[in-house]
Amino acid sequence: MAPPYMGILHSAFWTLIFSMPVFIVRRLMQSVLVLCFMSLLVFVGVYAIGNPVDILINPQADQADIERAIAALGLDKPLWQQYLIFLKQALAGDLGKSFAYNIPAIQLILERMPATLELALAATGMAVFLGIPLGLWAGLKPDSWPGKLIMTGSILGFSLPTFWVGLMLIMLFAVELGWLPSNGRGPTTELLGIPVSFLSWEGVRHLILPATNLALFKLSLIIRLTRAGTREALLQDYVKFARAKGLSSTRVVGVHVLKNIMIPIVTVIGLEFGSVIAFAIVTESIFAWPGMGKLIIDSINVLDRPVIVAYLLIIVSLFILINLAVDIVYSLLDPRVRISEAKG
Amino acid sequence: MTESTLRVENLRTHFFTRQGVVKAVEDVSFSVGAGRILGLVGESGSGKSMTGYSIMGLVDPPGRVVAGRILLGGKDLRTLAPDEMRKVRGNRIAMIFQDPMMTLNPVLRVDTQMIEAIQAHADVSRAAALERARDALARVGIPSPQERLSAYPHQFSGGMRQRVAIAIALLNKPDLIIADEPTTALDVTIQGQILFEMQKLARESGTALIWITHDLSVIAGLADEICVMYAGRIVEHGSVDQVLDAPLHPYTHGLIDSVPSRGRRGEPLRQIPGMTPSLLDLAPGCAFRDRCARADGACAEDPALSSPVAGRQVRCFHPLTQSAVA
């Protein structure tokens, strides 16, 4: 029999409140280690690739100018000293100035971040709101021709390379049909001080092609995940029992099946959202979308180390935040996780 | 005989698989009256669960009910439209399943799962539904039902979960409850309690009960009548006392004989030789003849149900007589 205090403990709210601080502190400590290690890797990596001064400085400059520039960028010191200086400044919140633009790297990235986030959100939204219904359909009627068509389509979405699909989208919708613009972000509107595209029709038109391109792989993934989950859930006794209670099939599928299969889907959506942000690079390059992905490609070309390091640190931090959010949502969806957290 | 709550006539449920037709339920007829308990006994794969699903209209493709009538209060359920059948399920007929660990949805609270069962059939407010749910939990012997309503299934023990499932089945005061081995996964003391409760509930509320099981000892104490199924057919039918004390069909005799008993301690346990035949493209003739000591040439033809003793039926050319049993 449950002890009397279970009545209070098993409410989701209290369990979260009790278990979160320890959990979050543990997570943060792990995260700091990961960030340090990663910045070191990038430092050594960029150093090994080449000397940014060769690329950045006018070839006509004389030796004195070059010496001065190297000293100004702090590149005259040995690598380990450069890294320690970087760590010291990073602790104070300064990730260095971009070699190429001579403005703080953080500021450069944050300026580009809304564009990437908007693209990533649009793509993930498309993947979720199309993927779950399509996956449910394919799972409920696996032998119908729409079900088979959905699955065949998802195989294509999986296997066609993103850059090729992007080029085909541009050829078809921008060049041949002329329906949608092929590059850039279009006019932006300010929303709470952040420039966004989706508030104007012209902005939405610019968003459609890159978001579709980026969403295609995730869409296929969510379709397959939802279908597999649905097929498995339909065989469970609780579904048969729900039908035996006389529930409508809408309720059986929409509540009993969906709530169970959402657990793995939420996990994957979270993880994939991080990778959508991080790997929007290809799509941003093809559609000349002015986001972080395009910035990092340009920065790698000129070996702009502060920007590369700052970008990767931000991406890693984003991943950590997203994973944390996924864990919290996960425990809200699955009551069994909540109890084990409270006990453990 | 009084008007029966449920009468099943010549029910046939077949599965159309790629390998061939599986006749899971073949020419099954029985009836059960209000407040009466019918035991449906057989081994795994004998078609007893599928008979239950057929009555509920819950046979999944590639299976379907191909023939027969399922009369509930005189109305043939097979003629109902899907939505009318949905209104019967959980309302006029309820079903309880074998494994209480699997029948409740793990991510929904007990009150959610009970309220939806009420609101699927009646326009009731949430508060009123909650009250009925609480009363139902109390009726099946769950302590502090008000608090337990907001718990999740994993916070209950197996026996308590089965009580919740039974409470859900009782919510809409059905005319008939089909219980598919609901005590098989429970230990003996819990099984005893559940059996006692079910018997009491059936008697008090006049609910007809079909109890599907492979366990003869459960049936012995619980049921009024018994149907023994083998390979999709009913092979013997009669009152519990008659069938268990003096079985007519050699299969029933074998089943009773294979229950270990104290009187035969130390002897090797008796068993029925051979295996249940595959129902896929089953050859005509008595399905039990390969395992039967009394089989002869006559058994190559389908035996019909005969009634050698008044009030009893058996599907056998060579039924056991009183002397042969002893």
XYZ file of C-alpha atoms in Angstrom:
670
model
C 0.000 0.000 0.000
C 1.255 3.484 -0.752
C 2.414 5.550 2.234
C 0.126 8.474 3.118
C 2.431 11.171 1.756
C 2.187 9.632 -1.728
C -0.874 11.765 -2.279
C 1.306 14.867 -2.296
C 4.370 13.300 -3.853
C 2.806 11.823 -6.935
C 1.583 15.118 -8.282
C 3.739 15.960 -11.278
C 4.430 19.439 -10.047
C 5.983 18.520 -6.719
C 8.078 15.769 -8.153
C 9.514 18.169 -10.699
C 10.221 20.801 -8.069
C 11.962 18.283 -5.803
C 14.049 16.529 -8.387
C 14.996 19.401 -10.687
C 17.704 21.357 -8.779
C 20.017 18.365 -8.249
C 19.377 17.274 -11.780
C 20.092 20.714 -13.245
C 23.271 21.270 -11.228
C 24.602 17.888 -12.340
C 23.774 18.730 -15.913
C 25.448 22.155 -15.732
C 28.689 20.710 -14.377
C 28.822 18.200 -17.176
C 28.102 20.977 -19.647
C 30.990 23.167 -18.468
C 33.398 20.271 -18.979
C 32.051 19.648 -22.462
C 32.368 23.333 -23.361
C 36.006 23.546 -22.156
C 37.004 20.405 -23.991
C 35.321 21.522 -27.178
C 36.882 24.967 -27.208
C 40.303 23.345 -26.801
C 39.631 21.018 -29.722
C 38.580 23.896 -31.970
C 41.609 25.975 -30.965
C 44.016 23.216 -31.875
C 42.040 22.323 -34.984
C 41.959 25.822 -36.444
C 45.655 26.295 -35.566
C 46.489 23.118 -37.487
C 44.570 24.174 -40.609
C 46.507 27.346 -41.311
C 47.435 30.870 -40.362
C 44.534 33.335 -40.541
C 46.980 36.205 -41.076
C 47.888 34.815 -44.518
C 44.267 35.155 -45.547
C 43.243 38.281 -43.703
C 46.070 40.689 -44.414
C 46.557 42.547 -47.649
C 49.426 40.838 -49.556
C 50.865 44.264 -50.329
C 51.397 45.049 -46.601
C 55.026 45.274 -45.426
C 56.602 43.134 -42.732
C 56.116 45.750 -40.000
C 52.418 46.022 -40.758
C 52.085 42.225 -40.666
C 53.920 42.047 -37.332
C 51.658 44.724 -35.903
C 48.527 42.962 -37.139
C 49.656 39.631 -35.671
C 50.332 41.264 -32.315
C 46.970 43.065 -32.425
C 45.135 39.773 -32.987
C 47.163 38.157 -30.187
C 48.562 35.560 -32.570
C 52.217 36.240 -31.649
C 51.956 34.266 -28.407
C 52.292 30.441 -28.218
C 49.050 28.506 -28.669
C 48.700 27.445 -25.021
C 48.973 31.080 -23.940
C 46.370 32.101 -26.490
C 44.050 29.424 -25.137
C 44.495 30.503 -21.536
C 43.835 34.127 -22.467
C 40.730 32.992 -24.300
C 39.526 31.009 -21.260
C 40.116 33.968 -18.966
C 38.156 36.316 -21.203
C 35.458 33.697 -21.822
C 34.833 33.445 -18.078
C 34.202 37.175 -18.134
C 31.735 36.639 -20.970
C 33.998 37.848 -23.784
C 34.551 35.333 -26.584
C 36.859 37.611 -28.543
C 36.510 39.828 -31.594
C 36.086 38.497 -35.078
C 39.358 38.742 -37.051
C 37.449 39.563 -40.217
C 34.778 41.989 -39.006
C 36.533 43.390 -35.908
C 33.331 43.253 -33.850
C 32.668 40.860 -30.926
C 32.090 37.316 -32.241
C 29.092 36.853 -29.948
C 27.414 39.942 -31.361
C 28.062 38.751 -34.919
C 26.465 35.364 -34.182
C 23.519 36.730 -32.216
C 22.720 39.050 -35.117
C 22.427 36.013 -37.404
C 20.742 33.736 -34.918
C 17.098 34.857 -35.392
C 17.265 33.972 -39.090
C 18.524 30.465 -38.357
C 16.123 29.940 -35.462
C 13.196 31.029 -37.612
C 14.229 28.656 -40.374
C 14.764 25.810 -37.899
C 11.434 26.423 -36.169
C 9.590 26.587 -39.480
C 11.237 23.345 -40.635
C 10.600 21.532 -37.356
C 7.016 22.804 -37.306
C 6.446 21.452 -40.806
C 8.023 18.140 -39.878
C 5.864 17.760 -36.745
C 2.520 18.992 -38.045
C 2.777 17.021 -41.275
C 4.792 14.087 -39.974
C 2.606 13.003 -37.069
C -0.723 12.940 -39.005
C 0.891 11.243 -41.999
C 2.637 8.737 -39.741
C -0.627 8.015 -37.925
C -2.397 7.439 -41.226
C 0.344 5.109 -42.457
C 0.260 3.279 -39.122
C -3.514 2.902 -38.994
C -3.923 1.851 -42.619
C -0.606 0.258 -43.579
C -2.068 -1.654 -46.535
C -4.034 1.201 -48.089
C -2.485 2.955 -51.080
C -2.078 6.323 -49.252
C -0.295 4.445 -46.465
C 2.090 2.852 -48.932
C 2.569 6.146 -50.770
C 3.490 7.907 -47.508
C 6.070 5.247 -46.703
C 7.581 5.351 -50.190
C 7.771 9.138 -49.945
C 9.518 8.924 -46.612
C 12.161 6.639 -48.087
C 12.843 9.313 -50.723
C 12.971 11.993 -48.017
C 15.522 9.913 -46.170
C 17.774 9.064 -49.049
C 17.866 12.129 -51.315
C 20.750 14.440 -50.365
C 19.645 17.805 -48.944
C 21.711 19.911 -51.341
C 20.284 18.123 -54.391
C 16.702 18.466 -53.180
C 17.398 22.155 -52.504
C 18.673 22.680 -56.040
C 15.674 20.808 -57.483
C 13.275 22.923 -55.417
C 14.898 26.072 -56.753
C 14.796 24.764 -60.331
C 11.150 23.792 -60.143
C 9.505 26.462 -57.995
C 11.806 29.435 -58.573
C 13.149 28.974 -62.100
C 10.541 26.939 -64.011
C 7.320 27.970 -62.305
C 8.531 31.260 -60.858
C 6.181 30.910 -57.884
C 8.659 31.429 -55.062
C 11.892 33.384 -54.626
C 15.066 31.313 -54.639
C 17.285 33.181 -52.213
C 17.566 35.573 -49.310
C 15.270 36.238 -46.436
C 13.061 38.932 -47.894
C 11.758 41.830 -45.847
C 11.736 41.342 -42.101
C 9.395 42.710 -39.484
C 10.379 43.481 -35.917
C 8.740 41.286 -33.297
C 9.796 42.169 -29.734
C 12.978 43.643 -31.180
C 13.815 40.498 -33.185
C 13.658 40.648 -36.968
C 11.351 37.903 -38.328
C 10.115 36.994 -41.797
C 6.947 35.078 -41.114
C 4.814 38.137 -40.378
C 4.732 39.395 -43.949
C 3.498 37.446 -46.974
C 6.697 38.264 -48.861
C 8.744 36.953 -45.928
C 6.703 33.748 -45.796
C 7.274 33.255 -49.549
C 11.016 33.471 -48.931
C 10.748 31.048 -46.035
C 8.802 28.263 -47.786
C 11.513 26.747 -49.987
C 14.415 26.668 -47.489
C 12.128 25.455 -44.687
C 10.752 22.667 -46.901
C 14.253 21.680 -47.865
C 15.401 21.552 -44.265
C 12.215 19.807 -43.076
C 12.244 16.945 -45.562
C 14.616 14.653 -43.688
C 13.034 15.315 -40.290
C 9.585 14.846 -41.803
C 10.535 11.391 -43.057
C 12.031 10.540 -39.698
C 8.900 11.583 -37.781
C 6.609 9.763 -40.239
C 8.511 6.518 -39.775
C 8.734 6.931 -36.018
C 5.017 7.700 -35.684
C 4.044 4.829 -37.962
C 6.182 2.316 -36.081
C 4.853 3.563 -32.746
C 1.256 3.412 -33.935
C 1.618 -0.097 -35.317
C 3.071 -1.242 -32.027
C 0.535 0.558 -29.842
C -2.418 -0.841 -31.802
C -1.427 -4.354 -30.762
C -1.405 -3.458 -27.079
C -4.143 -4.659 -24.771
C -4.869 -1.143 -23.575
C -5.994 -0.197 -27.074
C -8.273 -3.230 -27.270
C -9.605 -2.432 -23.813
C -10.230 1.181 -24.829
C -12.197 -0.066 -27.840
C -14.048 -2.535 -25.605
C -15.124 0.440 -23.482
C -16.953 1.741 -26.535
C -14.710 4.757 -27.117
C -14.822 6.334 -30.560
C -11.856 5.562 -32.767
C -10.975 9.275 -32.697
C -10.498 9.088 -28.946
C -8.677 5.756 -29.052
C -6.176 7.054 -31.601
C -6.035 10.693 -30.505
C -5.609 10.038 -26.797
C -4.713 6.426 -26.022
C -2.370 5.788 -28.921
C -0.983 9.288 -29.448
C -0.085 9.967 -25.834
C 1.932 6.770 -25.675
C 3.802 7.239 -28.927
C 4.537 10.914 -28.186
C 7.190 9.865 -25.649
C 9.804 8.691 -28.184
C 8.673 11.292 -30.722
C 9.285 14.210 -28.344
C 12.781 12.920 -27.629
C 13.628 12.719 -31.294
C 12.041 16.086 -32.114
C 14.184 17.697 -29.405
C 17.410 16.099 -30.538
C 16.625 16.816 -34.159
C 15.799 20.448 -33.429
C 19.368 20.907 -32.202
C 20.768 19.295 -35.313
C 18.453 21.366 -37.535
C 19.975 24.517 -36.057
C 23.510 23.227 -36.220
C 23.318 21.697 -39.682
C 21.169 24.257 -41.438
C 24.486 25.124 -43.079
C 23.775 23.317 -46.358
C 20.314 24.774 -46.763
C 21.440 28.254 -45.776
C 24.261 28.099 -48.321
C 21.975 26.965 -51.148
C 19.234 29.493 -50.466
C 21.634 32.297 -49.399
C 19.746 32.457 -46.113
C 21.567 34.988 -43.892
C 21.804 32.775 -40.819
C 24.483 31.367 -38.540
C 25.202 28.455 -40.864
C 26.257 30.739 -43.671
C 28.315 32.792 -41.205
C 30.218 29.756 -39.968
C 31.041 28.637 -43.519
C 32.370 32.120 -44.334
C 34.320 32.208 -41.068
C 35.929 28.834 -41.701
C 36.993 30.050 -45.153
C 38.935 32.940 -43.590
C 39.942 30.956 -40.470
C 38.133 33.471 -38.247
C 38.814 31.530 -35.079
C 36.881 33.600 -32.487
C 33.709 33.273 -34.566
C 34.189 29.521 -35.093
C 34.807 28.927 -31.402
C 31.932 31.155 -30.307
C 29.577 29.541 -32.819
C 30.387 26.030 -31.658
C 30.097 27.035 -28.002
C 26.665 28.496 -28.656
C 25.547 25.412 -30.571
C 26.730 23.121 -27.781
C 24.929 25.277 -25.205
C 21.775 25.099 -27.320
C 22.013 21.304 -27.470
C 22.374 21.175 -23.702
C 19.353 23.438 -23.181
C 17.233 21.463 -25.631
C 18.128 18.151 -24.013
C 17.181 19.573 -20.647
C 13.832 20.729 -22.031
C 13.260 17.285 -23.580
C 13.895 15.606 -20.241
C 11.372 17.858 -18.544
C 8.704 17.318 -21.208
C 9.449 13.607 -21.113
C 8.747 13.422 -17.403
C 5.503 15.337 -17.926
C 4.380 12.862 -20.592
C 5.398 9.673 -18.840
C 4.162 9.323 -15.248
C 6.451 6.319 -14.705
C 9.555 8.484 -15.167
C 8.326 10.962 -12.559
C 8.078 8.352 -9.836
C 11.498 6.856 -10.473
C 13.042 10.354 -10.361
C 11.393 11.010 -7.006
C 12.613 7.728 -5.564
C 16.116 7.995 -7.010
C -35.963 -21.780 -19.969
C -36.241 -18.071 -19.291
C -35.375 -15.405 -21.856
C -31.596 -15.372 -22.210
C -29.536 -12.198 -22.125
C -27.238 -13.362 -24.892
C -27.846 -16.089 -27.411
C -25.121 -17.023 -29.878
C -26.230 -19.139 -32.817
C -23.918 -20.933 -35.217
C -21.165 -18.347 -34.856
C -18.293 -18.673 -37.307
C -15.181 -16.486 -37.169
C -12.541 -17.135 -39.784
C -9.126 -15.610 -40.421
C -8.172 -15.183 -44.043
C -4.391 -15.419 -43.972
C -1.982 -15.772 -46.845
C -1.431 -19.422 -45.930
C -5.134 -20.224 -45.921
C -8.297 -19.916 -43.899
C -8.075 -20.368 -40.142
C -11.433 -21.343 -38.692
C -10.917 -19.908 -35.219
C -14.572 -20.198 -34.220
C -16.657 -22.814 -36.002
C -20.379 -23.299 -35.501
C -20.526 -22.170 -31.879
C -23.903 -21.800 -30.179
C -24.716 -21.098 -26.551
C -26.816 -18.829 -24.453
C -26.498 -17.209 -21.069
C -29.280 -15.768 -18.939
C -29.395 -12.841 -16.546
C -27.441 -13.450 -13.350
C -26.044 -16.687 -14.757
C -22.361 -17.514 -15.231
C -21.230 -19.491 -18.246
C -17.745 -20.972 -18.228
C -16.014 -21.197 -21.593
C -13.188 -23.678 -21.189
C -10.437 -24.724 -23.535
C -6.714 -24.760 -24.204
C -4.838 -21.853 -25.788
C -5.928 -21.508 -29.394
C -9.226 -23.315 -28.900
C -11.111 -20.217 -30.002
C -12.529 -19.261 -26.627
C -11.060 -15.746 -26.570
C -11.958 -15.245 -30.214
C -15.561 -16.137 -29.368
C -15.472 -13.282 -26.848
C -13.981 -10.844 -29.363
C -16.576 -11.913 -31.946
C -19.401 -11.041 -29.571
C -17.747 -7.671 -28.869
C -17.241 -6.989 -32.569
C -13.521 -6.610 -31.922
C -12.107 -9.189 -34.330
C -9.163 -7.593 -36.110
C -8.453 -8.202 -39.787
C -7.637 -10.524 -41.449
C -10.276 -12.156 -39.252
C -14.001 -11.587 -39.400
C -17.254 -13.087 -38.263
C -18.525 -14.866 -41.366
C -21.762 -16.405 -40.166
C -24.132 -16.792 -37.258
C -26.288 -14.625 -35.084
C -25.319 -12.852 -31.858
C -28.578 -11.954 -30.148
C -28.402 -9.524 -27.253
C -31.859 -9.009 -25.806
C -33.286 -10.381 -29.040
C -31.338 -7.993 -31.292
C -28.700 -9.339 -33.668
C -25.464 -7.441 -33.032
C -24.115 -8.447 -36.428
C -26.718 -6.294 -38.178
C -25.731 -3.133 -36.273
C -23.867 -0.283 -37.966
C -20.331 0.349 -36.616
C -21.390 3.321 -34.509
C -24.395 1.480 -33.058
C -22.069 -1.403 -32.196
C -19.721 1.071 -30.500
C -22.630 2.163 -28.316
C -23.193 -1.454 -27.296
C -19.549 -2.032 -26.394
C -18.719 -1.003 -22.849
C -22.370 -0.114 -22.330
C -24.499 -3.261 -22.805
C -21.553 -5.675 -23.029
C -18.295 -5.113 -21.202
C -15.105 -7.095 -21.437
C -12.267 -7.722 -19.005
C -8.917 -8.924 -20.260
C -6.317 -11.329 -19.033
C -3.321 -9.234 -18.101
C -4.143 -6.320 -15.774
C -0.625 -4.957 -16.333
C -1.447 -4.338 -19.973
C -5.119 -3.381 -20.110
C -4.929 0.030 -18.480
C -3.232 2.757 -20.455
C 0.052 3.480 -18.626
C 0.112 7.219 -19.364
C -3.475 8.102 -18.406
C -4.768 8.535 -14.890
C -7.380 6.102 -13.626
C -10.050 8.802 -13.410
C -9.458 9.767 -17.064
C -9.857 6.166 -18.129
C -13.049 5.771 -16.108
C -14.686 9.067 -17.034
C -14.186 8.494 -20.733
C -15.924 5.126 -20.427
C -18.966 6.845 -18.907
C -18.991 9.833 -21.226
C -18.698 7.627 -24.306
C -22.227 6.385 -23.633
C -24.058 9.071 -21.707
C -24.161 12.849 -21.642
C -22.907 13.171 -18.083
C -21.000 16.035 -16.487
C -17.427 15.424 -15.410
C -18.319 15.794 -11.752
C -21.172 13.281 -11.977
C -18.992 10.865 -13.922
C -16.256 11.209 -11.320
C -18.729 10.344 -8.591
C -19.853 7.226 -10.451
C -16.231 6.248 -11.034
C -15.491 6.579 -7.320
C -18.508 4.461 -6.377
C -17.456 1.805 -8.873
C -13.965 1.635 -7.350
C -15.465 1.312 -3.895
C -17.790 -1.469 -5.076
C -14.888 -3.658 -6.236
C -13.122 -3.202 -2.905
C -10.473 -0.583 -3.609
C -9.564 1.261 -0.403
C -9.737 5.080 -0.337
C -11.227 5.274 -3.857
C -11.349 9.062 -3.908
C -7.554 9.364 -3.689
C -6.859 6.394 -5.937
C -8.829 8.016 -8.740
C -6.010 10.432 -9.465
C -3.328 7.720 -9.480
C -1.689 6.172 -12.519
C -1.991 2.446 -13.263
C 1.630 1.703 -12.331
C 0.867 2.834 -8.787
C -1.488 -0.142 -8.338
C -0.610 -3.790 -7.742
C -1.710 -6.411 -10.262
C -4.781 -7.428 -8.282
C -5.785 -3.808 -7.729
C -5.393 -3.077 -11.428
C -7.690 -5.956 -12.273
C -10.193 -4.540 -9.806
C -9.946 -1.204 -11.609
C -10.580 -2.978 -14.932
C -13.592 -4.724 -13.404
C -14.818 -1.405 -11.997
C -14.568 0.078 -15.497
C -16.534 -2.873 -16.891
C -19.244 -2.310 -14.277
C -19.497 1.460 -14.823
C -22.400 1.408 -17.256
C -24.207 -1.510 -15.603
C -23.884 -3.845 -18.595
C -26.258 -6.747 -19.284
C -23.322 -8.992 -20.026
C -19.680 -9.111 -18.987
C -17.183 -11.198 -20.914
C -14.207 -12.001 -18.711
C -11.235 -13.338 -20.649
C -9.097 -15.198 -18.102
C -9.058 -12.209 -15.757
C -7.461 -14.080 -12.877
C -4.803 -16.038 -14.742
C -2.084 -13.457 -14.070
C -2.942 -13.112 -10.377
C -1.865 -15.172 -7.404
C -4.298 -17.577 -5.803
C -5.515 -15.499 -2.851
C -6.180 -12.477 -5.074
C -7.831 -14.782 -7.596
C -10.130 -16.059 -4.859
C -11.132 -12.535 -3.855
C -11.810 -11.475 -7.442
C -13.860 -14.596 -8.153
C -15.918 -14.003 -5.046
C -16.563 -10.372 -5.991
C -17.516 -11.217 -9.545
C -19.903 -13.946 -8.489
C -21.536 -11.613 -6.016
C -21.808 -8.793 -8.526
C -23.355 -11.059 -11.167
C -25.930 -12.405 -8.719
C -26.806 -9.034 -7.230
C -27.058 -7.005 -10.403
C -28.448 -9.738 -12.613
C -25.561 -9.360 -15.026
C -24.868 -12.324 -17.247
C -21.250 -13.409 -17.157
C -19.173 -15.355 -19.653
C -16.000 -16.529 -17.964
C -13.319 -17.627 -20.387
C -10.591 -19.758 -18.843
C -8.376 -22.785 -19.203
C -8.532 -23.412 -15.482
C -11.170 -25.983 -14.541
C -10.788 -25.360 -10.822
C -11.868 -21.739 -11.320
C -14.918 -22.827 -13.284
C -15.836 -25.482 -10.736
C -16.492 -22.946 -8.015
C -17.815 -20.130 -10.149
C -19.939 -21.095 -13.124
C -23.435 -22.469 -13.517
C -22.933 -23.906 -16.962
C -19.888 -24.913 -18.914
C -18.965 -25.051 -22.580
C -15.800 -26.954 -23.449
C -14.169 -25.752 -26.655
C -11.694 -27.607 -28.794
C -10.240 -26.440 -32.122
C -12.861 -23.713 -32.519
C -15.883 -25.889 -31.719
C -17.916 -26.566 -28.635
C -17.382 -30.236 -27.861
C -19.357 -30.463 -24.673
C -21.996 -28.404 -22.939
C -23.875 -28.906 -19.684
C -24.186 -27.809 -16.106
C -20.937 -27.545 -14.183
C -21.714 -30.450 -11.873
C -22.722 -32.750 -14.702
C -19.735 -31.963 -16.900
C -17.085 -32.052 -14.200
C -18.437 -35.114 -12.381
C -19.278 -37.169 -15.443
C -17.709 -35.805 -18.619
C -19.106 -37.202 -21.836
C -16.420 -36.102 -24.274
C -13.028 -37.828 -24.114
C -11.346 -34.401 -24.348
C -13.197 -33.079 -21.300
C -12.266 -36.249 -19.494
C -8.627 -35.742 -20.438
C -8.735 -32.131 -19.237
C -10.190 -33.088 -15.863
C -7.763 -35.959 -15.569
C -4.736 -33.764 -16.191
C -5.462 -31.587 -13.137
C -2.929 -32.784 -10.556
C -4.690 -34.255 -7.554
C -3.626 -35.244 -4.073
C -5.117 -38.712 -4.411
C -2.555 -39.579 -7.046
C 0.542 -38.208 -5.361
C 3.776 -39.714 -6.642
C 2.278 -41.048 -9.852
C 3.356 -39.438 -13.093
C 1.011 -36.555 -13.948
C -1.526 -37.541 -16.542
C -1.704 -35.651 -19.775
C -3.512 -35.701 -23.082
C -1.090 -37.105 -25.674
C -0.223 -34.967 -28.695
C -0.819 -31.307 -29.450
C -3.780 -29.109 -30.343
C -4.057 -29.311 -34.131
C -3.290 -26.268 -36.262
C -6.526 -24.584 -37.217
C -5.097 -23.735 -40.614
C -6.998 -25.764 -43.219
C -8.152 -28.236 -40.614
C -9.130 -31.569 -42.177
C -12.770 -32.630 -41.792
C -13.655 -35.031 -39.047
C -13.330 -34.848 -35.291
C -10.371 -32.561 -34.536
C -9.564 -34.547 -31.409
C -9.361 -37.979 -33.043
C -5.551 -38.071 -33.295
C -5.252 -37.656 -29.539
C -8.214 -39.784 -28.587
C -8.046 -43.377 -27.299
C -11.630 -44.050 -28.392
C -11.262 -42.859 -31.968
C -12.055 -45.174 -34.866
C -13.019 -44.952 -38.530
C -16.269 -43.167 -37.784
C -14.347 -40.164 -36.392
C -13.117 -39.209 -39.876
C -16.499 -37.549 -40.328
C -17.672 -34.447 -38.526
C -19.539 -35.437 -35.393
C -22.703 -33.427 -34.746
C -23.776 -32.177 -31.349
C -25.927 -34.871 -29.827
C -27.771 -35.033 -26.562
C -27.316 -38.491 -25.031
C -28.354 -37.191 -21.610
C -31.151 -34.668 -21.099
C -29.893 -31.069 -20.796
C -26.415 -31.926 -22.044
C -24.774 -31.830 -25.426
C -21.664 -33.521 -26.722
C -19.911 -33.590 -30.080
C -18.615 -37.150 -30.186
C -19.456 -40.505 -31.817
C -18.241 -42.419 -28.800
C -19.211 -40.447 -25.695
C -18.079 -41.801 -22.366
C -20.708 -43.483 -20.273
C -20.862 -43.335 -16.516
C -19.099 -46.668 -16.156
C -16.254 -45.731 -18.458
C -15.388 -42.692 -16.372
C -15.051 -44.543 -13.136
